[in-house]
Amino acid sequence: MTAETDDFAAVVELQRAWLKRRGLLDRPWLILGAAPKPTIPDPLPTSVAHVHVKYSGHSAKRNGLPPADLTLLLHKTTAKDIEGLEIRDVLRMRRRLSRLTRLYRHFGRAGFGESVITHAERDQFILRVAGSLFASGGRDERPSNGVAMICYAVAVGVPKIIVAGVSLEADGYEYDPSIRNRRHQPEDLAALREIAKVTPQVVTTEAALGQTTGVPLYRP
């Protein structure tokens, strides 16, 4: 086993411990992206944890869903980006670890209300689950943060992962139709097709996504 493998295994275990303390590890997750007109599952598992990718909490509010139990946010996220949202536990993605985060990890903790993964660790979650970053020669060299969150959930051992609000076809965002540019489609397509082959615990409510990628449809 290489030092890199050892290091990543330690990151996974820290994340697992952090999620377990918050009661999130052994529950099914509804991972909500921000694609237009998300298909909200009905009914949801009674113990489901609501997990929002970046600013999809705005989409959740529009569709009658509760605040997120866990939100993936970026280092560059501003107060305006999440204005009006109730933010609870946060998985924060940063370019590098802060001194405080390194101190937490030294003592075997991932954080308190906020845990951190670096961009490099995000890539490792994708690589360990899907086997590649699927760089397609465009301006993006990896799948979207929505796919990264799916891979994170798989890697830490979430038993059921329900994906909604993720599209490879629709343009724009549910919470802001004026933003038209959606990136990562080729990378997401390749990654989700591979995820469909190796992770039966990942299902989707989006019929078009399932048909294109082979990810099974969610059945209540």
Short mmCIF file of C-alpha atoms in Angstrom, two decimals:
data_model
loop_
_atom_site.label_atom_id
_atom_site.label_comp_id
_atom_site.label_asym_id
_atom_site.label_seq_id
_atom_site.Cartn_x
_atom_site.Cartn_y
_atom_site.Cartn_z
CA MET A 1 0.00 0.00 0.00
CA THR A 2 1.46 3.39 -1.01
CA ALA A 3 1.74 6.46 1.21
CA GLU A 4 -0.84 8.18 -1.01
CA THR A 5 -3.28 5.32 -0.47
CA ASP A 6 -2.65 5.45 3.28
CA ASP A 7 -3.25 9.21 3.29
CA PHE A 8 -6.50 8.93 1.37
CA ALA A 9 -7.74 6.10 3.59
CA ALA A 10 -7.12 8.36 6.59
CA VAL A 11 -9.13 11.16 4.95
CA VAL A 12 -12.04 8.78 4.36
CA GLU A 13 -12.01 7.57 7.95
CA LEU A 14 -11.97 11.14 9.29
CA GLN A 15 -14.93 12.01 7.08
CA ARG A 16 -16.78 8.89 8.18
CA ALA A 17 -16.25 9.74 11.84
CA TRP A 18 -17.39 13.33 11.29
CA LEU A 19 -20.55 12.22 9.47
CA LYS A 20 -21.30 9.56 12.08
CA ARG A 21 -21.18 12.12 14.89
CA ARG A 22 -23.83 14.07 13.00
CA GLY A 23 -26.05 11.07 12.41
CA LEU A 24 -25.51 11.22 8.64
CA LEU A 25 -23.43 8.15 7.90
CA ASP A 26 -25.94 5.31 8.10
CA ARG A 27 -28.92 7.06 6.47
CA PRO A 28 -29.92 7.22 2.80
CA TRP A 29 -28.96 10.50 1.13
CA LEU A 30 -30.95 12.60 -1.30
CA ILE A 31 -28.26 14.50 -3.21
CA LEU A 32 -29.89 17.50 -4.88
CA GLY A 33 -28.25 19.33 -7.76
CA ALA A 34 -29.47 22.55 -9.32
CA ALA A 35 -30.65 21.46 -12.78
CA PRO A 36 -34.03 22.91 -13.84
CA LYS A 37 -37.24 21.16 -12.86
CA PRO A 38 -35.78 18.50 -10.55
CA THR A 39 -37.81 15.34 -10.07
CA ILE A 40 -38.49 15.21 -6.34
CA PRO A 41 -39.02 11.63 -5.11
CA ASP A 42 -42.32 10.90 -3.42
CA PRO A 43 -42.31 9.33 -0.98
CA LEU A 44 -38.81 9.73 0.38
CA PRO A 45 -37.32 7.31 2.88
CA THR A 46 -38.33 8.50 6.33
CA SER A 47 -34.72 8.68 7.51
CA VAL A 48 -33.34 10.43 4.42
CA ALA A 49 -30.59 13.02 4.81
CA HIS A 50 -30.95 16.04 2.52
CA VAL A 51 -27.62 16.87 0.88
CA HIS A 52 -27.30 19.96 -1.29
CA VAL A 53 -24.62 20.65 -3.87
CA LYS A 54 -23.47 24.27 -3.65
CA TYR A 55 -26.52 26.55 -3.96
CA SER A 56 -29.21 23.98 -4.71
CA GLY A 57 -30.77 24.84 -1.35
CA HIS A 58 -32.56 27.57 -3.30
CA SER A 59 -33.98 24.88 -5.57
CA ALA A 60 -34.98 22.84 -2.51
CA LYS A 61 -36.95 25.79 -1.12
CA ARG A 62 -38.72 26.31 -4.45
CA ASN A 63 -39.76 22.65 -4.43
CA GLY A 64 -40.93 22.38 -0.81
CA LEU A 65 -37.95 20.46 0.55
CA PRO A 66 -36.47 21.11 4.00
CA PRO A 67 -33.08 22.72 4.66
CA ALA A 68 -30.07 20.55 3.97
CA ASP A 69 -28.58 18.32 6.61
CA LEU A 70 -25.28 18.70 4.72
CA THR A 71 -24.23 21.27 2.11
CA LEU A 72 -21.21 21.13 -0.16
CA LEU A 73 -19.82 24.67 -0.40
CA LEU A 74 -16.72 26.14 -1.97
CA HIS A 75 -14.03 28.34 -0.48
CA LYS A 76 -15.27 31.17 -2.73
CA THR A 77 -18.91 30.87 -1.61
CA THR A 78 -20.21 34.27 -0.52
CA ALA A 79 -22.96 35.24 1.92
CA LYS A 80 -25.02 36.42 -1.07
CA ASP A 81 -24.78 32.98 -2.71
CA ILE A 82 -26.56 31.34 0.25
CA GLU A 83 -28.67 34.27 1.41
CA GLY A 84 -32.00 33.07 2.79
CA LEU A 85 -30.85 29.49 3.28
CA GLU A 86 -30.59 27.67 6.59
CA ILE A 87 -27.10 26.20 6.47
CA ARG A 88 -26.35 23.44 8.95
CA ASP A 89 -23.35 21.15 8.56
CA VAL A 90 -21.00 22.04 5.72
CA LEU A 91 -18.53 20.06 3.66
CA ARG A 92 -16.19 22.80 2.45
CA MET A 93 -13.92 22.38 -0.56
CA ARG A 94 -10.70 24.40 -0.50
CA ARG A 95 -7.54 24.49 -2.57
CA ARG A 96 -5.45 23.66 0.47
CA LEU A 97 -5.88 22.91 4.15
CA SER A 98 -5.86 25.82 6.58
CA ARG A 99 -3.64 25.71 9.64
CA LEU A 100 -6.70 25.02 11.80
CA THR A 101 -7.81 22.12 9.59
CA ARG A 102 -4.33 20.61 9.69
CA LEU A 103 -4.48 20.87 13.48
CA TYR A 104 -7.86 19.10 13.56
CA ARG A 105 -6.49 16.32 11.40
CA HIS A 106 -3.39 15.99 13.54
CA PHE A 107 -5.68 15.17 16.46
CA GLY A 108 -7.84 12.82 14.37
CA ARG A 109 -10.80 15.09 13.71
CA ALA A 110 -12.32 16.39 10.48
CA GLY A 111 -13.78 19.54 12.08
CA PHE A 112 -16.85 20.58 14.03
CA GLY A 113 -19.79 22.09 12.12
CA GLU A 114 -17.64 22.27 9.01
CA SER A 115 -15.43 19.61 7.48
CA VAL A 116 -12.93 20.29 4.72
CA ILE A 117 -11.68 18.43 1.68
CA THR A 118 -9.11 19.85 -0.71
CA HIS A 119 -9.46 19.97 -4.48
CA ALA A 120 -6.89 17.19 -4.69
CA GLU A 121 -8.92 15.06 -2.24
CA ARG A 122 -12.06 15.76 -4.29
CA ASP A 123 -10.24 14.35 -7.29
CA GLN A 124 -9.20 11.30 -5.28
CA PHE A 125 -12.82 10.56 -4.32
CA ILE A 126 -13.72 10.55 -8.02
CA LEU A 127 -10.71 8.46 -8.99
CA ARG A 128 -11.26 5.84 -6.29
CA VAL A 129 -14.94 5.37 -7.17
CA ALA A 130 -15.08 5.96 -10.93
CA GLY A 131 -11.48 5.22 -11.88
CA SER A 132 -10.77 8.39 -13.88
CA LEU A 133 -11.29 12.15 -14.00
CA PHE A 134 -12.55 11.71 -17.60
CA ALA A 135 -10.83 14.82 -18.96
CA SER A 136 -12.38 15.41 -22.38
CA GLY A 137 -10.01 17.97 -23.84
CA GLY A 138 -12.24 20.94 -23.04
CA ARG A 139 -11.72 23.61 -20.42
CA ASP A 140 -12.80 21.28 -17.63
CA GLU A 141 -10.56 18.45 -16.52
CA ARG A 142 -12.93 16.57 -14.22
CA PRO A 143 -16.63 15.92 -13.53
CA SER A 144 -18.84 18.42 -11.72
CA ASN A 145 -19.09 18.90 -8.00
CA GLY A 146 -22.39 17.02 -8.10
CA VAL A 147 -20.61 13.91 -9.35
CA ALA A 148 -17.84 14.53 -6.81
CA MET A 149 -20.45 14.54 -4.03
CA ILE A 150 -21.87 11.24 -5.28
CA CYS A 151 -18.37 9.73 -5.20
CA TYR A 152 -17.78 11.13 -1.71
CA ALA A 153 -20.99 9.48 -0.51
CA VAL A 154 -20.01 6.16 -2.08
CA ALA A 155 -16.50 6.29 -0.62
CA VAL A 156 -17.66 6.97 2.95
CA GLY A 157 -20.20 4.16 2.76
CA VAL A 158 -23.61 5.83 2.52
CA PRO A 159 -26.02 2.88 2.07
CA LYS A 160 -28.38 4.48 -0.50
CA ILE A 161 -27.74 7.54 -2.66
CA ILE A 162 -30.71 9.10 -4.45
CA VAL A 163 -29.70 11.68 -7.07
CA ALA A 164 -32.11 14.43 -8.14
CA GLY A 165 -31.67 17.73 -9.94
CA VAL A 166 -28.78 16.48 -12.08
CA SER A 167 -29.10 16.72 -15.85
CA LEU A 168 -26.83 16.19 -18.83
CA GLU A 169 -29.26 17.89 -21.19
CA ALA A 170 -31.07 20.81 -19.55
CA ASP A 171 -29.36 24.18 -19.59
CA GLY A 172 -29.49 26.69 -16.76
CA TYR A 173 -30.22 26.36 -13.06
CA GLU A 174 -33.48 25.83 -11.19
CA TYR A 175 -32.80 28.72 -8.82
CA ASP A 176 -31.51 31.15 -11.50
CA PRO A 177 -32.75 30.55 -15.07
CA SER A 178 -30.66 33.50 -16.30
CA ILE A 179 -27.45 31.48 -15.88
CA ARG A 180 -27.28 29.39 -19.04
CA ASN A 181 -23.78 27.94 -19.04
CA ARG A 182 -23.66 24.39 -17.70
CA ARG A 183 -20.22 22.83 -17.72
CA HIS A 184 -18.82 19.32 -17.33
CA GLN A 185 -21.42 17.46 -19.43
CA PRO A 186 -18.93 15.15 -21.22
CA GLU A 187 -17.06 14.41 -18.00
CA ASP A 188 -20.28 13.84 -16.04
CA LEU A 189 -21.64 11.50 -18.70
CA ALA A 190 -18.51 9.34 -18.69
CA ALA A 191 -18.27 9.34 -14.88
CA LEU A 192 -21.92 8.50 -14.27
CA ARG A 193 -21.81 5.65 -16.78
CA GLU A 194 -18.92 4.17 -14.84
CA ILE A 195 -20.63 4.80 -11.50
CA ALA A 196 -23.69 2.96 -12.80
CA LYS A 197 -21.51 -0.11 -13.43
CA VAL A 198 -19.84 -0.29 -10.04
CA THR A 199 -22.17 1.28 -7.45
CA PRO A 200 -25.65 -0.25 -7.29
CA GLN A 201 -26.45 1.90 -4.25
CA VAL A 202 -26.62 4.99 -6.51
CA VAL A 203 -30.06 5.61 -8.05
CA THR A 204 -31.72 8.62 -9.65
CA THR A 205 -35.16 10.18 -9.85
CA GLU A 206 -34.33 11.70 -13.25
CA ALA A 207 -35.57 9.44 -16.05
CA ALA A 208 -33.46 11.09 -18.76
CA LEU A 209 -30.33 10.82 -16.65
CA GLY A 210 -30.99 7.16 -15.96
CA GLN A 211 -31.63 6.39 -19.60
CA THR A 212 -28.43 8.14 -20.72
CA THR A 213 -26.08 6.82 -18.06
CA GLY A 214 -27.54 3.52 -16.90
CA VAL A 215 -27.98 4.74 -13.31
CA PRO A 216 -31.10 2.87 -12.07
CA LEU A 217 -34.31 4.78 -11.39
CA TYR A 218 -35.29 5.25 -7.76
CA ARG A 219 -38.16 3.01 -6.68
CA PRO A 220 -39.81 3.97 -3.35
#
